[in-house]
PDB file of N, CA, C and O in Angstrom:
ATOM      1  N   MET A   1      75.600 -44.727  20.158  1.00  0.00           N
ATOM      2  CA  MET A   1      74.642 -45.378  20.870  1.00  0.00           C
ATOM      3  C   MET A   1      75.459 -46.740  21.282  1.00  0.00           C
ATOM      4  O   MET A   1      76.130 -47.370  20.638  1.00  0.00           O
ATOM      5  N   SER A   2      75.055 -47.022  22.323  1.00  0.00           N
ATOM      6  CA  SER A   2      75.816 -48.418  23.259  1.00  0.00           C
ATOM      7  C   SER A   2      75.093 -49.329  23.200  1.00  0.00           C
ATOM      8  O   SER A   2      73.817 -49.620  23.061  1.00  0.00           O
ATOM      9  N   THR A   3      75.724 -50.380  22.953  1.00  0.00           N
ATOM     10  CA  THR A   3      75.003 -51.869  23.165  1.00  0.00           C
ATOM     11  C   THR A   3      74.899 -52.165  24.223  1.00  0.00           C
ATOM     12  O   THR A   3      75.701 -51.942  25.282  1.00  0.00           O
ATOM     13  N   PRO A   4      73.683 -53.144  24.641  1.00  0.00           N
ATOM     14  CA  PRO A   4      73.631 -53.703  25.922  1.00  0.00           C
ATOM     15  C   PRO A   4      74.667 -54.535  26.126  1.00  0.00           C
ATOM     16  O   PRO A   4      75.003 -55.430  25.426  1.00  0.00           O
ATOM     17  N   GLU A   5      74.714 -55.271  27.570  1.00  0.00           N
ATOM     18  CA  GLU A   5      75.716 -56.283  27.911  1.00  0.00           C
ATOM     19  C   GLU A   5      75.010 -57.684  27.188  1.00  0.00           C
ATOM     20  O   GLU A   5      75.670 -58.141  26.731  1.00  0.00           O
ATOM     21  N   ASN A   6      73.927 -57.747  27.083  1.00  0.00           N
ATOM     22  CA  ASN A   6      73.141 -58.954  26.572  1.00  0.00           C
ATOM     23  C   ASN A   6      72.459 -58.482  25.411  1.00  0.00           C
ATOM     24  O   ASN A   6      71.428 -57.649  25.536  1.00  0.00           O
ATOM     25  N   SER A   7      72.772 -58.809  24.005  1.00  0.00           N
ATOM     26  CA  SER A   7      71.928 -58.735  23.070  1.00  0.00           C
ATOM     27  C   SER A   7      70.349 -59.511  23.038  1.00  0.00           C
ATOM     28  O   SER A   7      70.435 -60.336  23.906  1.00  0.00           O
ATOM     29  N   ALA A   8      69.836 -59.087  22.415  1.00  0.00           N
ATOM     30  CA  ALA A   8      68.133 -59.502  22.536  1.00  0.00           C
ATOM     31  C   ALA A   8      68.223 -61.015  22.307  1.00  0.00           C
ATOM     32  O   ALA A   8      67.624 -62.037  22.830  1.00  0.00           O
ATOM     33  N   GLU A   9      69.336 -61.504  21.319  1.00  0.00           N
ATOM     34  CA  GLU A   9      69.247 -63.083  20.700  1.00  0.00           C
ATOM     35  C   GLU A   9      69.831 -63.606  21.863  1.00  0.00           C
ATOM     36  O   GLU A   9      69.928 -64.951  22.135  1.00  0.00           O
ATOM     37  N   GLU A  10      70.776 -63.228  22.894  1.00  0.00           N
ATOM     38  CA  GLU A  10      71.388 -63.925  24.143  1.00  0.00           C
ATOM     39  C   GLU A  10      70.561 -63.745  25.069  1.00  0.00           C
ATOM     40  O   GLU A  10      70.918 -64.806  26.364  1.00  0.00           O
ATOM     41  N   MET A  11      69.473 -62.922  25.459  1.00  0.00           N
ATOM     42  CA  MET A  11      68.831 -63.244  26.459  1.00  0.00           C
ATOM     43  C   MET A  11      67.892 -64.334  26.898  1.00  0.00           C
ATOM     44  O   MET A  11      67.265 -64.589  25.744  1.00  0.00           O
ATOM     45  N   THR A  12      67.658 -64.839  28.033  1.00  0.00           N
ATOM     46  CA  THR A  12      66.621 -65.788  28.153  1.00  0.00           C
ATOM     47  C   THR A  12      65.119 -65.328  28.076  1.00  0.00           C
ATOM     48  O   THR A  12      64.982 -63.831  28.073  1.00  0.00           O
ATOM     49  N   SER A  13      63.827 -65.996  27.932  1.00  0.00           N
ATOM     50  CA  SER A  13      62.624 -65.310  28.003  1.00  0.00           C
ATOM     51  C   SER A  13      62.381 -64.521  29.069  1.00  0.00           C
ATOM     52  O   SER A  13      61.946 -63.434  29.007  1.00  0.00           O
ATOM     53  N   ALA A  14      63.060 -64.910  30.317  1.00  0.00           N
ATOM     54  CA  ALA A  14      62.765 -64.400  31.601  1.00  0.00           C
ATOM     55  C   ALA A  14      63.397 -62.853  31.541  1.00  0.00           C
ATOM     56  O   ALA A  14      62.815 -62.092  32.286  1.00  0.00           O
ATOM     57  N   GLU A  15      64.631 -63.142  31.363  1.00  0.00           N
ATOM     58  CA  GLU A  15      65.478 -61.592  30.956  1.00  0.00           C
ATOM     59  C   GLU A  15      64.640 -60.720  30.323  1.00  0.00           C
ATOM     60  O   GLU A  15      64.685 -59.415  30.455  1.00  0.00           O
ATOM     61  N   LYS A  16      64.258 -61.239  29.101  1.00  0.00           N
ATOM     62  CA  LYS A  16      63.522 -60.301  27.988  1.00  0.00           C
ATOM     63  C   LYS A  16      62.313 -59.732  28.814  1.00  0.00           C
ATOM     64  O   LYS A  16      61.769 -58.708  28.506  1.00  0.00           O
ATOM     65  N   ARG A  17      61.681 -60.695  29.673  1.00  0.00           N
ATOM     66  CA  ARG A  17      60.072 -60.184  30.279  1.00  0.00           C
ATOM     67  C   ARG A  17      60.876 -59.133  31.247  1.00  0.00           C
ATOM     68  O   ARG A  17      60.049 -57.866  31.302  1.00  0.00           O
ATOM     69  N   HIS A  18      62.096 -59.253  32.071  1.00  0.00           N
ATOM     70  CA  HIS A  18      61.966 -58.243  32.976  1.00  0.00           C
ATOM     71  C   HIS A  18      62.690 -57.441  32.323  1.00  0.00           C
ATOM     72  O   HIS A  18      62.262 -55.973  33.006  1.00  0.00           O
ATOM     73  N   ASP A  19      63.218 -57.389  31.410  1.00  0.00           N
ATOM     74  CA  ASP A  19      63.952 -56.136  30.516  1.00  0.00           C
ATOM     75  C   ASP A  19      62.746 -55.168  30.275  1.00  0.00           C
ATOM     76  O   ASP A  19      62.476 -54.054  30.159  1.00  0.00           O
ATOM     77  N   GLN A  20      61.555 -55.784  29.519  1.00  0.00           N
ATOM     78  CA  GLN A  20      60.491 -55.254  28.985  1.00  0.00           C
ATOM     79  C   GLN A  20      60.015 -54.429  29.931  1.00  0.00           C
ATOM     80  O   GLN A  20      59.414 -53.077  30.141  1.00  0.00           O
ATOM     81  N   LEU A  21      59.441 -55.195  31.340  1.00  0.00           N
ATOM     82  CA  LEU A  21      58.742 -54.889  32.130  1.00  0.00           C
ATOM     83  C   LEU A  21      59.280 -53.500  33.255  1.00  0.00           C
ATOM     84  O   LEU A  21      58.616 -52.819  33.912  1.00  0.00           O
ATOM     85  N   THR A  22      60.603 -53.382  33.135  1.00  0.00           N
ATOM     86  CA  THR A  22      61.245 -52.428  33.961  1.00  0.00           C
ATOM     87  C   THR A  22      61.854 -51.577  33.017  1.00  0.00           C
ATOM     88  O   THR A  22      62.704 -50.359  33.823  1.00  0.00           O
ATOM     89  N   SER A  23      61.642 -51.105  31.927  1.00  0.00           N
ATOM     90  CA  SER A  23      62.337 -50.477  31.103  1.00  0.00           C
ATOM     91  C   SER A  23      61.326 -48.871  30.767  1.00  0.00           C
ATOM     92  O   SER A  23      61.877 -47.840  30.254  1.00  0.00           O
ATOM     93  N   ALA A  24      60.271 -48.940  31.377  1.00  0.00           N
ATOM     94  CA  ALA A  24      59.344 -47.850  31.549  1.00  0.00           C
ATOM     95  C   ALA A  24      60.055 -46.738  32.259  1.00  0.00           C
ATOM     96  O   ALA A  24      60.734 -47.314  33.402  1.00  0.00           O
ATOM     97  N   PRO A  25      59.637 -45.665  32.297  1.00  0.00           N
ATOM     98  CA  PRO A  25      60.350 -44.336  33.049  1.00  0.00           C
ATOM     99  C   PRO A  25      60.420 -44.722  34.480  1.00  0.00           C
ATOM    100  O   PRO A  25      61.044 -44.449  35.266  1.00  0.00           O
ATOM    101  N   ASP A  26      58.926 -44.827  34.686  1.00  0.00           N
ATOM    102  CA  ASP A  26      58.808 -45.005  36.311  1.00  0.00           C
ATOM    103  C   ASP A  26      58.664 -46.250  36.554  1.00  0.00           C
ATOM    104  O   ASP A  26      58.134 -46.503  37.993  1.00  0.00           O
ATOM    105  N   ALA A  27      58.991 -47.361  36.013  1.00  0.00           N
ATOM    106  CA  ALA A  27      59.120 -48.692  36.545  1.00  0.00           C
ATOM    107  C   ALA A  27      59.969 -49.010  37.521  1.00  0.00           C
ATOM    108  O   ALA A  27      60.865 -48.402  37.689  1.00  0.00           O
ATOM    109  N   THR A  28      59.462 -50.025  38.228  1.00  0.00           N
ATOM    110  CA  THR A  28      60.227 -50.733  39.328  1.00  0.00           C
ATOM    111  C   THR A  28      60.367 -52.127  39.308  1.00  0.00           C
ATOM    112  O   THR A  28      59.810 -52.625  38.299  1.00  0.00           O
ATOM    113  N   GLU A  29      61.150 -52.585  40.127  1.00  0.00           N
ATOM    114  CA  GLU A  29      61.597 -54.059  40.132  1.00  0.00           C
ATOM    115  C   GLU A  29      60.170 -54.722  40.325  1.00  0.00           C
ATOM    116  O   GLU A  29      59.661 -56.002  40.055  1.00  0.00           O
ATOM    117  N   ALA A  30      59.223 -54.417  41.087  1.00  0.00           N
ATOM    118  CA  ALA A  30      58.057 -55.146  41.639  1.00  0.00           C
ATOM    119  C   ALA A  30      57.131 -55.216  39.954  1.00  0.00           C
ATOM    120  O   ALA A  30      56.563 -55.993  40.199  1.00  0.00           O
ATOM    121  N   ASP A  31      57.087 -54.484  39.107  1.00  0.00           N
ATOM    122  CA  ASP A  31      56.672 -54.374  38.134  1.00  0.00           C
ATOM    123  C   ASP A  31      56.909 -55.680  37.411  1.00  0.00           C
ATOM    124  O   ASP A  31      56.436 -56.142  36.302  1.00  0.00           O
ATOM    125  N   ALA A  32      58.001 -56.125  37.486  1.00  0.00           N
ATOM    126  CA  ALA A  32      58.423 -57.426  36.683  1.00  0.00           C
ATOM    127  C   ALA A  32      58.041 -58.750  37.635  1.00  0.00           C
ATOM    128  O   ALA A  32      58.898 -59.770  37.336  1.00  0.00           O
ATOM    129  N   ALA A  33      57.783 -58.316  38.713  1.00  0.00           N
ATOM    130  CA  ALA A  33      57.190 -59.355  39.872  1.00  0.00           C
ATOM    131  C   ALA A  33      56.478 -60.753  39.108  1.00  0.00           C
ATOM    132  O   ALA A  33      55.291 -60.321  38.488  1.00  0.00           O
ATOM    133  N   PRO A  34      56.624 -61.589  39.312  1.00  0.00           N
ATOM    134  CA  PRO A  34      55.839 -63.041  38.675  1.00  0.00           C
ATOM    135  C   PRO A  34      54.251 -62.675  39.157  1.00  0.00           C
ATOM    136  O   PRO A  34      54.201 -62.492  40.228  1.00  0.00           O
ATOM    137  N   ARG A  35      53.304 -62.875  38.384  1.00  0.00           N
ATOM    138  CA  ARG A  35      52.265 -62.916  38.343  1.00  0.00           C
ATOM    139  C   ARG A  35      51.431 -64.155  38.405  1.00  0.00           C
ATOM    140  O   ARG A  35      50.061 -64.394  38.800  1.00  0.00           O
ATOM    141  N   ILE A  36      52.123 -65.176  38.116  1.00  0.00           N
ATOM    142  CA  ILE A  36      51.074 -66.561  37.811  1.00  0.00           C
ATOM    143  C   ILE A  36      52.326 -67.658  38.228  1.00  0.00           C
ATOM    144  O   ILE A  36      53.248 -67.496  38.527  1.00  0.00           O
ATOM    145  N   GLU A  37      51.596 -68.952  38.842  1.00  0.00           N
ATOM    146  CA  GLU A  37      52.643 -69.724  39.070  1.00  0.00           C
ATOM    147  C   GLU A  37      52.011 -70.966  38.538  1.00  0.00           C
ATOM    148  O   GLU A  37      50.784 -71.490  38.321  1.00  0.00           O
ATOM    149  N   VAL A  38      52.985 -71.735  37.574  1.00  0.00           N
ATOM    150  CA  VAL A  38      53.061 -72.994  36.803  1.00  0.00           C
ATOM    151  C   VAL A  38      53.230 -74.059  37.300  1.00  0.00           C
ATOM    152  O   VAL A  38      54.489 -74.073  37.971  1.00  0.00           O
ATOM    153  N   SER A  39      52.556 -75.018  37.338  1.00  0.00           N
ATOM    154  CA  SER A  39      52.823 -76.449  38.020  1.00  0.00           C
ATOM    155  C   SER A  39      52.384 -77.535  36.990  1.00  0.00           C
ATOM    156  O   SER A  39      51.473 -77.174  35.969  1.00  0.00           O
ATOM    157  N   GLU A  40      53.077 -78.726  36.869  1.00  0.00           N
ATOM    158  CA  GLU A  40      52.332 -80.055  36.373  1.00  0.00           C
ATOM    159  C   GLU A  40      52.318 -80.921  37.240  1.00  0.00           C
ATOM    160  O   GLU A  40      52.958 -81.326  38.264  1.00  0.00           O
ATOM    161  N   HIS A  41      51.081 -81.408  37.095  1.00  0.00           N
ATOM    162  CA  HIS A  41      50.663 -82.621  37.612  1.00  0.00           C
ATOM    163  C   HIS A  41      50.294 -83.850  36.851  1.00  0.00           C
ATOM    164  O   HIS A  41      49.182 -83.511  36.164  1.00  0.00           O
ATOM    165  N   ASP A  42      50.929 -84.855  36.774  1.00  0.00           N
ATOM    166  CA  ASP A  42      50.236 -85.969  36.230  1.00  0.00           C
ATOM    167  C   ASP A  42      50.046 -85.755  34.358  1.00  0.00           C
ATOM    168  O   ASP A  42      49.191 -86.174  33.928  1.00  0.00           O
ATOM    169  N   GLY A  43      51.035 -85.005  33.869  1.00  0.00           N
ATOM    170  CA  GLY A  43      51.060 -84.523  32.759  1.00  0.00           C
ATOM    171  C   GLY A  43      50.086 -83.330  32.129  1.00  0.00           C
ATOM    172  O   GLY A  43      50.089 -82.793  31.252  1.00  0.00           O
ATOM    173  N   ASN A  44      49.588 -82.641  33.400  1.00  0.00           N
ATOM    174  CA  ASN A  44      48.565 -81.437  32.918  1.00  0.00           C
ATOM    175  C   ASN A  44      49.143 -80.426  33.690  1.00  0.00           C
ATOM    176  O   ASN A  44      49.753 -80.268  34.827  1.00  0.00           O
ATOM    177  N   THR A  45      49.192 -79.297  32.797  1.00  0.00           N
ATOM    178  CA  THR A  45      49.728 -77.871  33.084  1.00  0.00           C
ATOM    179  C   THR A  45      48.618 -77.081  33.850  1.00  0.00           C
ATOM    180  O   THR A  45      47.666 -76.993  33.235  1.00  0.00           O
ATOM    181  N   ARG A  46      49.046 -76.722  35.230  1.00  0.00           N
ATOM    182  CA  ARG A  46      48.066 -75.902  35.835  1.00  0.00           C
ATOM    183  C   ARG A  46      48.790 -74.486  35.973  1.00  0.00           C
ATOM    184  O   ARG A  46      50.050 -74.332  36.566  1.00  0.00           O
ATOM    185  N   ILE A  47      48.156 -73.383  35.651  1.00  0.00           N
ATOM    186  CA  ILE A  47      48.708 -71.871  35.701  1.00  0.00           C
ATOM    187  C   ILE A  47      47.550 -71.219  36.912  1.00  0.00           C
ATOM    188  O   ILE A  47      46.355 -71.423  36.788  1.00  0.00           O
ATOM    189  N   ASP A  48      48.272 -70.986  38.069  1.00  0.00           N
ATOM    190  CA  ASP A  48      47.306 -70.225  38.890  1.00  0.00           C
ATOM    191  C   ASP A  48      47.604 -68.967  38.926  1.00  0.00           C
ATOM    192  O   ASP A  48      49.054 -68.578  38.812  1.00  0.00           O
ATOM    193  N   ILE A  49      46.901 -67.933  39.302  1.00  0.00           N
ATOM    194  CA  ILE A  49      47.125 -66.494  39.647  1.00  0.00           C
ATOM    195  C   ILE A  49      47.903 -66.337  40.913  1.00  0.00           C
ATOM    196  O   ILE A  49      47.552 -66.911  42.329  1.00  0.00           O
ATOM    197  N   ALA A  50      48.972 -65.772  40.934  1.00  0.00           N
ATOM    198  CA  ALA A  50      50.053 -65.810  42.320  1.00  0.00           C
ATOM    199  C   ALA A  50      49.027 -65.035  43.428  1.00  0.00           C
ATOM    200  O   ALA A  50      48.511 -64.257  43.341  1.00  0.00           O
ATOM    201  N   PRO A  51      48.902 -65.776  44.572  1.00  0.00           N
ATOM    202  CA  PRO A  51      47.948 -64.908  45.835  1.00  0.00           C
ATOM    203  C   PRO A  51      48.662 -63.429  46.042  1.00  0.00           C
ATOM    204  O   PRO A  51      47.658 -62.984  46.285  1.00  0.00           O
ATOM    205  N   ASP A  52      49.712 -63.265  46.024  1.00  0.00           N
ATOM    206  CA  ASP A  52      50.170 -61.702  46.071  1.00  0.00           C
ATOM    207  C   ASP A  52      50.314 -60.998  44.835  1.00  0.00           C
ATOM    208  O   ASP A  52      50.633 -59.735  45.084  1.00  0.00           O
ATOM    209  N   ALA A  53      49.719 -61.481  43.564  1.00  0.00           N
ATOM    210  CA  ALA A  53      49.393 -60.522  42.249  1.00  0.00           C
ATOM    211  C   ALA A  53      48.929 -59.486  42.873  1.00  0.00           C
ATOM    212  O   ALA A  53      47.734 -59.553  43.132  1.00  0.00           O
ATOM    213  N   PRO A  54      49.500 -58.280  42.336  1.00  0.00           N
ATOM    214  CA  PRO A  54      48.699 -56.854  42.363  1.00  0.00           C
ATOM    215  C   PRO A  54      47.325 -56.753  41.535  1.00  0.00           C
ATOM    216  O   PRO A  54      46.212 -55.945  41.972  1.00  0.00           O
ATOM    217  N   VAL A  55      47.460 -57.675  40.492  1.00  0.00           N
ATOM    218  CA  VAL A  55      46.410 -57.282  39.582  1.00  0.00           C
ATOM    219  C   VAL A  55      45.781 -58.576  39.207  1.00  0.00           C
ATOM    220  O   VAL A  55      46.710 -59.647  39.030  1.00  0.00           O
ATOM    221  N   ARG A  56      44.473 -58.845  39.479  1.00  0.00           N
ATOM    222  CA  ARG A  56      43.921 -60.151  39.332  1.00  0.00           C
ATOM    223  C   ARG A  56      42.880 -60.228  38.232  1.00  0.00           C
ATOM    224  O   ARG A  56      42.140 -58.928  38.498  1.00  0.00           O
ATOM    225  N   PRO A  57      42.554 -61.515  37.865  1.00  0.00           N
ATOM    226  CA  PRO A  57      41.251 -61.459  36.728  1.00  0.00           C
ATOM    227  C   PRO A  57      39.787 -61.094  37.298  1.00  0.00           C
ATOM    228  O   PRO A  57      39.853 -61.714  38.761  1.00  0.00           O
ATOM    229  N   GLY A  58      39.112 -60.546  36.801  1.00  0.00           N
ATOM    230  CA  GLY A  58      37.620 -60.676  37.236  1.00  0.00           C
ATOM    231  C   GLY A  58      37.324 -59.371  37.755  1.00  0.00           C
ATOM    232  O   GLY A  58      37.970 -58.358  37.670  1.00  0.00           O
ATOM    233  N   PRO A  59      36.210 -59.078  38.141  1.00  0.00           N
ATOM    234  CA  PRO A  59      35.642 -57.631  38.814  1.00  0.00           C
ATOM    235  C   PRO A  59      36.444 -57.369  39.733  1.00  0.00           C
ATOM    236  O   PRO A  59      37.103 -57.903  40.488  1.00  0.00           O
ATOM    237  N   GLY A  60      36.525 -56.036  39.910  1.00  0.00           N
ATOM    238  CA  GLY A  60      37.208 -55.323  41.066  1.00  0.00           C
ATOM    239  C   GLY A  60      36.342 -55.228  42.173  1.00  0.00           C
ATOM    240  O   GLY A  60      35.130 -55.522  42.214  1.00  0.00           O
ATOM    241  N   PRO A  61      37.091 -54.640  43.202  1.00  0.00           N
ATOM    242  CA  PRO A  61      36.461 -54.443  44.340  1.00  0.00           C
ATOM    243  C   PRO A  61      35.595 -53.255  43.994  1.00  0.00           C
ATOM    244  O   PRO A  61      35.633 -52.251  43.582  1.00  0.00           O
ATOM    245  N   GLY A  62      34.202 -53.652  44.634  1.00  0.00           N
ATOM    246  CA  GLY A  62      32.881 -52.580  44.629  1.00  0.00           C
ATOM    247  C   GLY A  62      32.183 -52.737  43.328  1.00  0.00           C
ATOM    248  O   GLY A  62      31.302 -52.028  43.217  1.00  0.00           O
ATOM    249  N   VAL A  63      32.647 -53.655  42.549  1.00  0.00           N
ATOM    250  CA  VAL A  63      31.686 -53.859  41.401  1.00  0.00           C
ATOM    251  C   VAL A  63      30.656 -54.851  41.624  1.00  0.00           C
ATOM    252  O   VAL A  63      30.962 -55.875  42.047  1.00  0.00           O
ATOM    253  N   GLU A  64      29.382 -54.532  41.285  1.00  0.00           N
ATOM    254  CA  GLU A  64      28.452 -55.567  41.489  1.00  0.00           C
ATOM    255  C   GLU A  64      28.238 -56.483  40.255  1.00  0.00           C
ATOM    256  O   GLU A  64      28.552 -56.160  39.070  1.00  0.00           O
ATOM    257  N   VAL A  65      28.090 -57.580  40.697  1.00  0.00           N
ATOM    258  CA  VAL A  65      27.968 -58.908  39.835  1.00  0.00           C
ATOM    259  C   VAL A  65      26.485 -59.515  40.143  1.00  0.00           C
ATOM    260  O   VAL A  65      26.174 -59.882  41.353  1.00  0.00           O
ATOM    261  N   ASP A  66      25.965 -59.741  38.978  1.00  0.00           N
ATOM    262  CA  ASP A  66      24.759 -60.522  38.938  1.00  0.00           C
ATOM    263  C   ASP A  66      24.948 -62.017  38.997  1.00  0.00           C
ATOM    264  O   ASP A  66      25.828 -62.534  38.716  1.00  0.00           O
ATOM    265  N   GLU A  67      24.455 -62.245  40.066  1.00  0.00           N
ATOM    266  CA  GLU A  67      24.542 -63.653  40.271  1.00  0.00           C
ATOM    267  C   GLU A  67      23.639 -64.892  39.505  1.00  0.00           C
ATOM    268  O   GLU A  67      23.624 -65.914  39.586  1.00  0.00           O
ATOM    269  N   ASP A  68      22.729 -64.272  38.644  1.00  0.00           N
ATOM    270  CA  ASP A  68      21.855 -65.083  37.876  1.00  0.00           C
ATOM    271  C   ASP A  68      22.756 -65.465  36.610  1.00  0.00           C
ATOM    272  O   ASP A  68      23.594 -65.225  35.976  1.00  0.00           O
TER     273      ASP A  68
END
């Protein structure tokens, strides 16, 4: 068994995330694309869903939602 170039202890959290999301048999680089944007304003952290995220929270297209 060969050892990877970077062991898990030496990898940054971003590298670990990328490695995990691209390790599946049919995975692509797009699978590891960021899906959130984090910003800080006046000491408050804001987390937004990226506008081009392929998967978004909430009901999907064609799902009826009660307005009540």
